[in-house]
PDB file of C-alpha atoms in Angstrom:
ATOM      1  CA  MET A 142       0.000   0.000   0.000  1.00 62.00           C
ATOM      2  CA  GLU A 143       1.355   3.430  -0.928  1.00 73.00           C
ATOM      3  CA  ASN A 144       0.776   6.567   1.059  1.00 76.00           C
ATOM      4  CA  ILE A 145       1.687  10.097   0.191  1.00 79.00           C
ATOM      5  CA  ILE A 146       2.121  12.301   3.219  1.00 79.00           C
ATOM      6  CA  GLN A 147       1.995  16.015   2.556  1.00 83.00           C
ATOM      7  CA  GLY A 148       3.044  18.598   5.116  1.00 85.00           C
ATOM      8  CA  ASP A 149       5.965  20.276   6.824  1.00 86.00           C
ATOM      9  CA  CYS A 150       8.553  17.492   7.052  1.00 85.00           C
ATOM     10  CA  LEU A 151       9.857  18.702  10.406  1.00 86.00           C
ATOM     11  CA  GLU A 152       6.373  18.356  11.900  1.00 90.00           C
ATOM     12  CA  VAL A 153       4.978  15.367   9.992  1.00 91.00           C
ATOM     13  CA  MET A 154       7.970  13.070  10.504  1.00 92.00           C
ATOM     14  CA  LYS A 155       7.667  13.334  14.297  1.00 93.00           C
ATOM     15  CA  ASP A 156       4.480  11.262  14.076  1.00 93.00           C
ATOM     16  CA  ILE A 157       5.935   8.575  11.796  1.00 94.00           C
ATOM     17  CA  PRO A 158       7.054   5.411  13.622  1.00 96.00           C
ATOM     18  CA  ASP A 159      10.702   4.304  13.521  1.00 98.00           C
ATOM     19  CA  LYS A 160      11.713   2.051  10.610  1.00 97.00           C
ATOM     20  CA  SER A 161       8.296   2.221   8.924  1.00 94.00           C
ATOM     21  CA  ILE A 162       9.064   3.811   5.521  1.00 92.00           C
ATOM     22  CA  ASP A 163      10.464   1.926   2.516  1.00 92.00           C
ATOM     23  CA  SER A 164      11.658   4.887   0.492  1.00 92.00           C
ATOM     24  CA  ILE A 165      11.886   8.667   0.672  1.00 92.00           C
ATOM     25  CA  VAL A 166      11.887  10.754  -2.502  1.00 90.00           C
ATOM     26  CA  THR A 167      12.178  14.469  -1.902  1.00 90.00           C
ATOM     27  CA  ASP A 168      12.935  17.676  -3.760  1.00 90.00           C
ATOM     28  CA  PRO A 169      13.849  20.264  -1.119  1.00 91.00           C
ATOM     29  CA  PRO A 170      14.562  23.896  -2.046  1.00 88.00           C
ATOM     30  CA  TYR A 171      17.897  24.172  -3.828  1.00 88.00           C
ATOM     31  CA  GLU A 172      19.045  27.068  -1.635  1.00 87.00           C
ATOM     32  CA  LEU A 173      19.947  29.264  -4.597  1.00 84.00           C
ATOM     33  CA  GLY A 174      17.943  32.260  -3.407  1.00 80.00           C
ATOM     34  CA  PHE A 175      15.905  31.992  -6.626  1.00 75.00           C
ATOM     35  CA  MET A 176      14.672  35.487  -7.519  1.00 80.00           C
ATOM     36  CA  GLY A 177      15.032  36.475  -3.865  1.00 79.00           C
ATOM     37  CA  LYS A 178      12.180  34.149  -2.853  1.00 78.00           C
ATOM     38  CA  SER A 179      12.208  33.057   0.800  1.00 80.00           C
ATOM     39  CA  TRP A 180      10.970  29.537  -0.022  1.00 78.00           C
ATOM     40  CA  ASP A 181      14.264  28.883  -1.805  1.00 81.00           C
ATOM     41  CA  ASN A 182      16.381  30.066   1.072  1.00 82.00           C
ATOM     42  CA  THR A 183      15.193  27.961   4.023  1.00 86.00           C
ATOM     43  CA  GLY A 184      18.303  25.941   4.880  1.00 89.00           C
ATOM     44  CA  ILE A 185      16.201  22.754   5.102  1.00 91.00           C
ATOM     45  CA  ALA A 186      18.347  20.902   2.559  1.00 93.00           C
ATOM     46  CA  TYR A 187      21.381  21.395   4.828  1.00 95.00           C
ATOM     47  CA  ASN A 188      19.561  20.576   8.071  1.00 95.00           C
ATOM     48  CA  VAL A 189      21.302  17.496   9.506  1.00 97.00           C
ATOM     49  CA  GLU A 190      18.531  16.989  12.090  1.00 95.00           C
ATOM     50  CA  MET A 191      15.921  16.720   9.325  1.00 95.00           C
ATOM     51  CA  TRP A 192      17.973  14.070   7.517  1.00 97.00           C
ATOM     52  CA  LYS A 193      18.414  12.204  10.839  1.00 97.00           C
ATOM     53  CA  GLU A 194      14.613  12.041  11.062  1.00 96.00           C
ATOM     54  CA  CYS A 195      14.545  10.602   7.531  1.00 97.00           C
ATOM     55  CA  LEU A 196      17.041   7.938   8.584  1.00 97.00           C
ATOM     56  CA  ARG A 197      15.012   7.166  11.714  1.00 97.00           C
ATOM     57  CA  VAL A 198      11.783   6.502   9.790  1.00 96.00           C
ATOM     58  CA  LEU A 199      13.403   4.471   6.984  1.00 97.00           C
ATOM     59  CA  LYS A 200      13.354   0.700   7.204  1.00 97.00           C
ATOM     60  CA  PRO A 201      16.748  -1.030   7.136  1.00 96.00           C
ATOM     61  CA  GLY A 202      17.819  -1.111   3.479  1.00 94.00           C
ATOM     62  CA  GLY A 203      15.456   1.762   2.640  1.00 95.00           C
ATOM     63  CA  HIS A 204      16.546   4.355   0.118  1.00 93.00           C
ATOM     64  CA  LEU A 205      16.607   8.121   0.098  1.00 95.00           C
ATOM     65  CA  LEU A 206      16.521   9.983  -3.208  1.00 94.00           C
ATOM     66  CA  SER A 207      16.837  13.731  -2.829  1.00 94.00           C
ATOM     67  CA  PHE A 208      17.104  16.232  -5.637  1.00 91.00           C
ATOM     68  CA  GLY A 209      19.442  19.200  -5.394  1.00 90.00           C
ATOM     69  CA  GLY A 210      20.701  22.077  -7.490  1.00 86.00           C
ATOM     70  CA  THR A 211      23.884  21.578  -9.495  1.00 84.00           C
ATOM     71  CA  ARG A 212      25.613  24.361  -7.533  1.00 85.00           C
ATOM     72  CA  THR A 213      24.472  23.301  -4.062  1.00 89.00           C
ATOM     73  CA  TYR A 214      23.911  19.517  -4.088  1.00 91.00           C
ATOM     74  CA  HIS A 215      27.282  18.918  -2.424  1.00 93.00           C
ATOM     75  CA  ARG A 216      26.164  20.763   0.714  1.00 94.00           C
ATOM     76  CA  MET A 217      22.982  18.683   0.841  1.00 95.00           C
ATOM     77  CA  ALA A 218      24.958  15.458   0.294  1.00 95.00           C
ATOM     78  CA  CYS A 219      27.276  16.376   3.200  1.00 96.00           C
ATOM     79  CA  ALA A 220      24.288  17.011   5.488  1.00 97.00           C
ATOM     80  CA  ILE A 221      22.757  13.666   4.468  1.00 97.00           C
ATOM     81  CA  GLU A 222      26.039  11.887   5.169  1.00 97.00           C
ATOM     82  CA  ASP A 223      26.487  13.746   8.483  1.00 98.00           C
ATOM     83  CA  ALA A 224      23.033  12.471   9.486  1.00 98.00           C
ATOM     84  CA  GLY A 225      24.282   8.891   9.214  1.00 97.00           C
ATOM     85  CA  PHE A 226      23.385   7.854   5.675  1.00 97.00           C
ATOM     86  CA  GLU A 227      25.879   5.955   3.585  1.00 94.00           C
ATOM     87  CA  ILE A 228      26.302   7.718   0.246  1.00 92.00           C
ATOM     88  CA  ARG A 229      26.561   4.977  -2.351  1.00 87.00           C
ATOM     89  CA  ASN A 230      25.614   6.496  -5.666  1.00 85.00           C
ATOM     90  CA  GLN A 231      24.461   9.822  -6.956  1.00 84.00           C
ATOM     91  CA  ILE A 232      22.353  10.562  -9.989  1.00 82.00           C
ATOM     92  CA  CYS A 233      23.239  13.704 -11.899  1.00 78.00           C
ATOM     93  CA  TRP A 234      21.036  15.467 -14.402  1.00 75.00           C
ATOM     94  CA  ALA A 235      23.345  17.924 -16.113  1.00 71.00           C
ATOM     95  CA  PHE A 236      21.635  20.282 -18.477  1.00 69.00           C
ATOM     96  CA  GLY A 237      22.271  23.516 -20.295  1.00 70.00           C
ATOM     97  CA  SER A 238      19.949  26.436 -20.166  1.00 68.00           C
ATOM     98  CA  GLY A 239      19.522  29.543 -22.192  1.00 64.00           C
ATOM     99  CA  PHE A 240      19.615  30.029 -25.910  1.00 63.00           C
ATOM    100  CA  PRO A 241      23.007  29.390 -27.493  1.00 64.00           C
ATOM    101  CA  LYS A 242      24.276  32.163 -29.721  1.00 70.00           C
ATOM    102  CA  SER A 243      26.285  31.323 -32.793  1.00 75.00           C
ATOM    103  CA  VAL A 244      29.898  32.432 -32.727  1.00 75.00           C
ATOM    104  CA  ASN A 245      32.285  32.681 -35.615  1.00 78.00           C
ATOM    105  CA  ILE A 246      35.314  31.080 -33.981  1.00 79.00           C
ATOM    106  CA  GLY A 247      37.622  32.123 -36.826  1.00 79.00           C
ATOM    107  CA  LYS A 248      36.628  35.782 -36.464  1.00 78.00           C
ATOM    108  CA  ASN A 249      37.014  35.665 -32.688  1.00 82.00           C
ATOM    109  CA  SER A 250      40.431  34.033 -33.012  1.00 84.00           C
ATOM    110  CA  LEU A 251      41.608  36.775 -35.374  1.00 84.00           C
ATOM    111  CA  LYS A 252      40.432  39.450 -32.934  1.00 86.00           C
ATOM    112  CA  LEU A 253      42.395  37.809 -30.115  1.00 87.00           C
ATOM    113  CA  ILE A 254      45.505  37.558 -32.302  1.00 88.00           C
ATOM    114  CA  GLU A 255      45.189  41.210 -33.373  1.00 87.00           C
ATOM    115  CA  LYS A 256      44.817  42.322 -29.774  1.00 88.00           C
ATOM    116  CA  GLU A 257      47.935  40.404 -28.744  1.00 88.00           C
ATOM    117  CA  LEU A 258      49.954  41.705 -31.688  1.00 88.00           C
ATOM    118  CA  LYS A 259      48.955  45.308 -30.888  1.00 88.00           C
ATOM    119  CA  LYS A 260      50.102  44.773 -27.302  1.00 89.00           C
ATOM    120  CA  GLN A 261      53.462  43.734 -28.709  1.00 88.00           C
ATOM    121  CA  GLY A 262      53.717  46.941 -30.759  1.00 88.00           C
ATOM    122  CA  VAL A 263      52.538  45.844 -34.219  1.00 86.00           C
ATOM    123  CA  LYS A 264      50.925  48.931 -35.776  1.00 83.00           C
ATOM    124  CA  GLU A 265      49.233  47.556 -38.870  1.00 83.00           C
ATOM    125  CA  ILE A 266      47.777  44.117 -39.506  1.00 82.00           C
ATOM    126  CA  VAL A 267      46.592  43.080 -42.939  1.00 82.00           C
ATOM    127  CA  TRP A 268      44.805  39.755 -43.300  1.00 76.00           C
ATOM    128  CA  LYS A 269      44.699  38.177 -46.775  1.00 71.00           C
TER     129      LYS A 269
END
């Protein structure tokens, strides 16, 4: 039987019996301060006590899967390990964002060369 429990993890987990959960999948705030929003700057992902509660409610052999931001996951992973979890594997979803702009590498290279030559005192550069 599956149950989804929704609520503040720090409050809800207090009522969950020891060693009663098979798996925890969570996506805490990434702590990036996204657009200055307070919900993304809570510190919960780095809260060792919260992860200790996760460990307490997990059955032996249970798994924790927690998502984190690419720039801050290491802090979360340290907090999870400090809580007593054994870090075995990590899943990484690396992605690019934004719209790539085309660049003429040849033109950029020539500009860099010209700049360096001018630094060295070359007054006129003629490319053929």
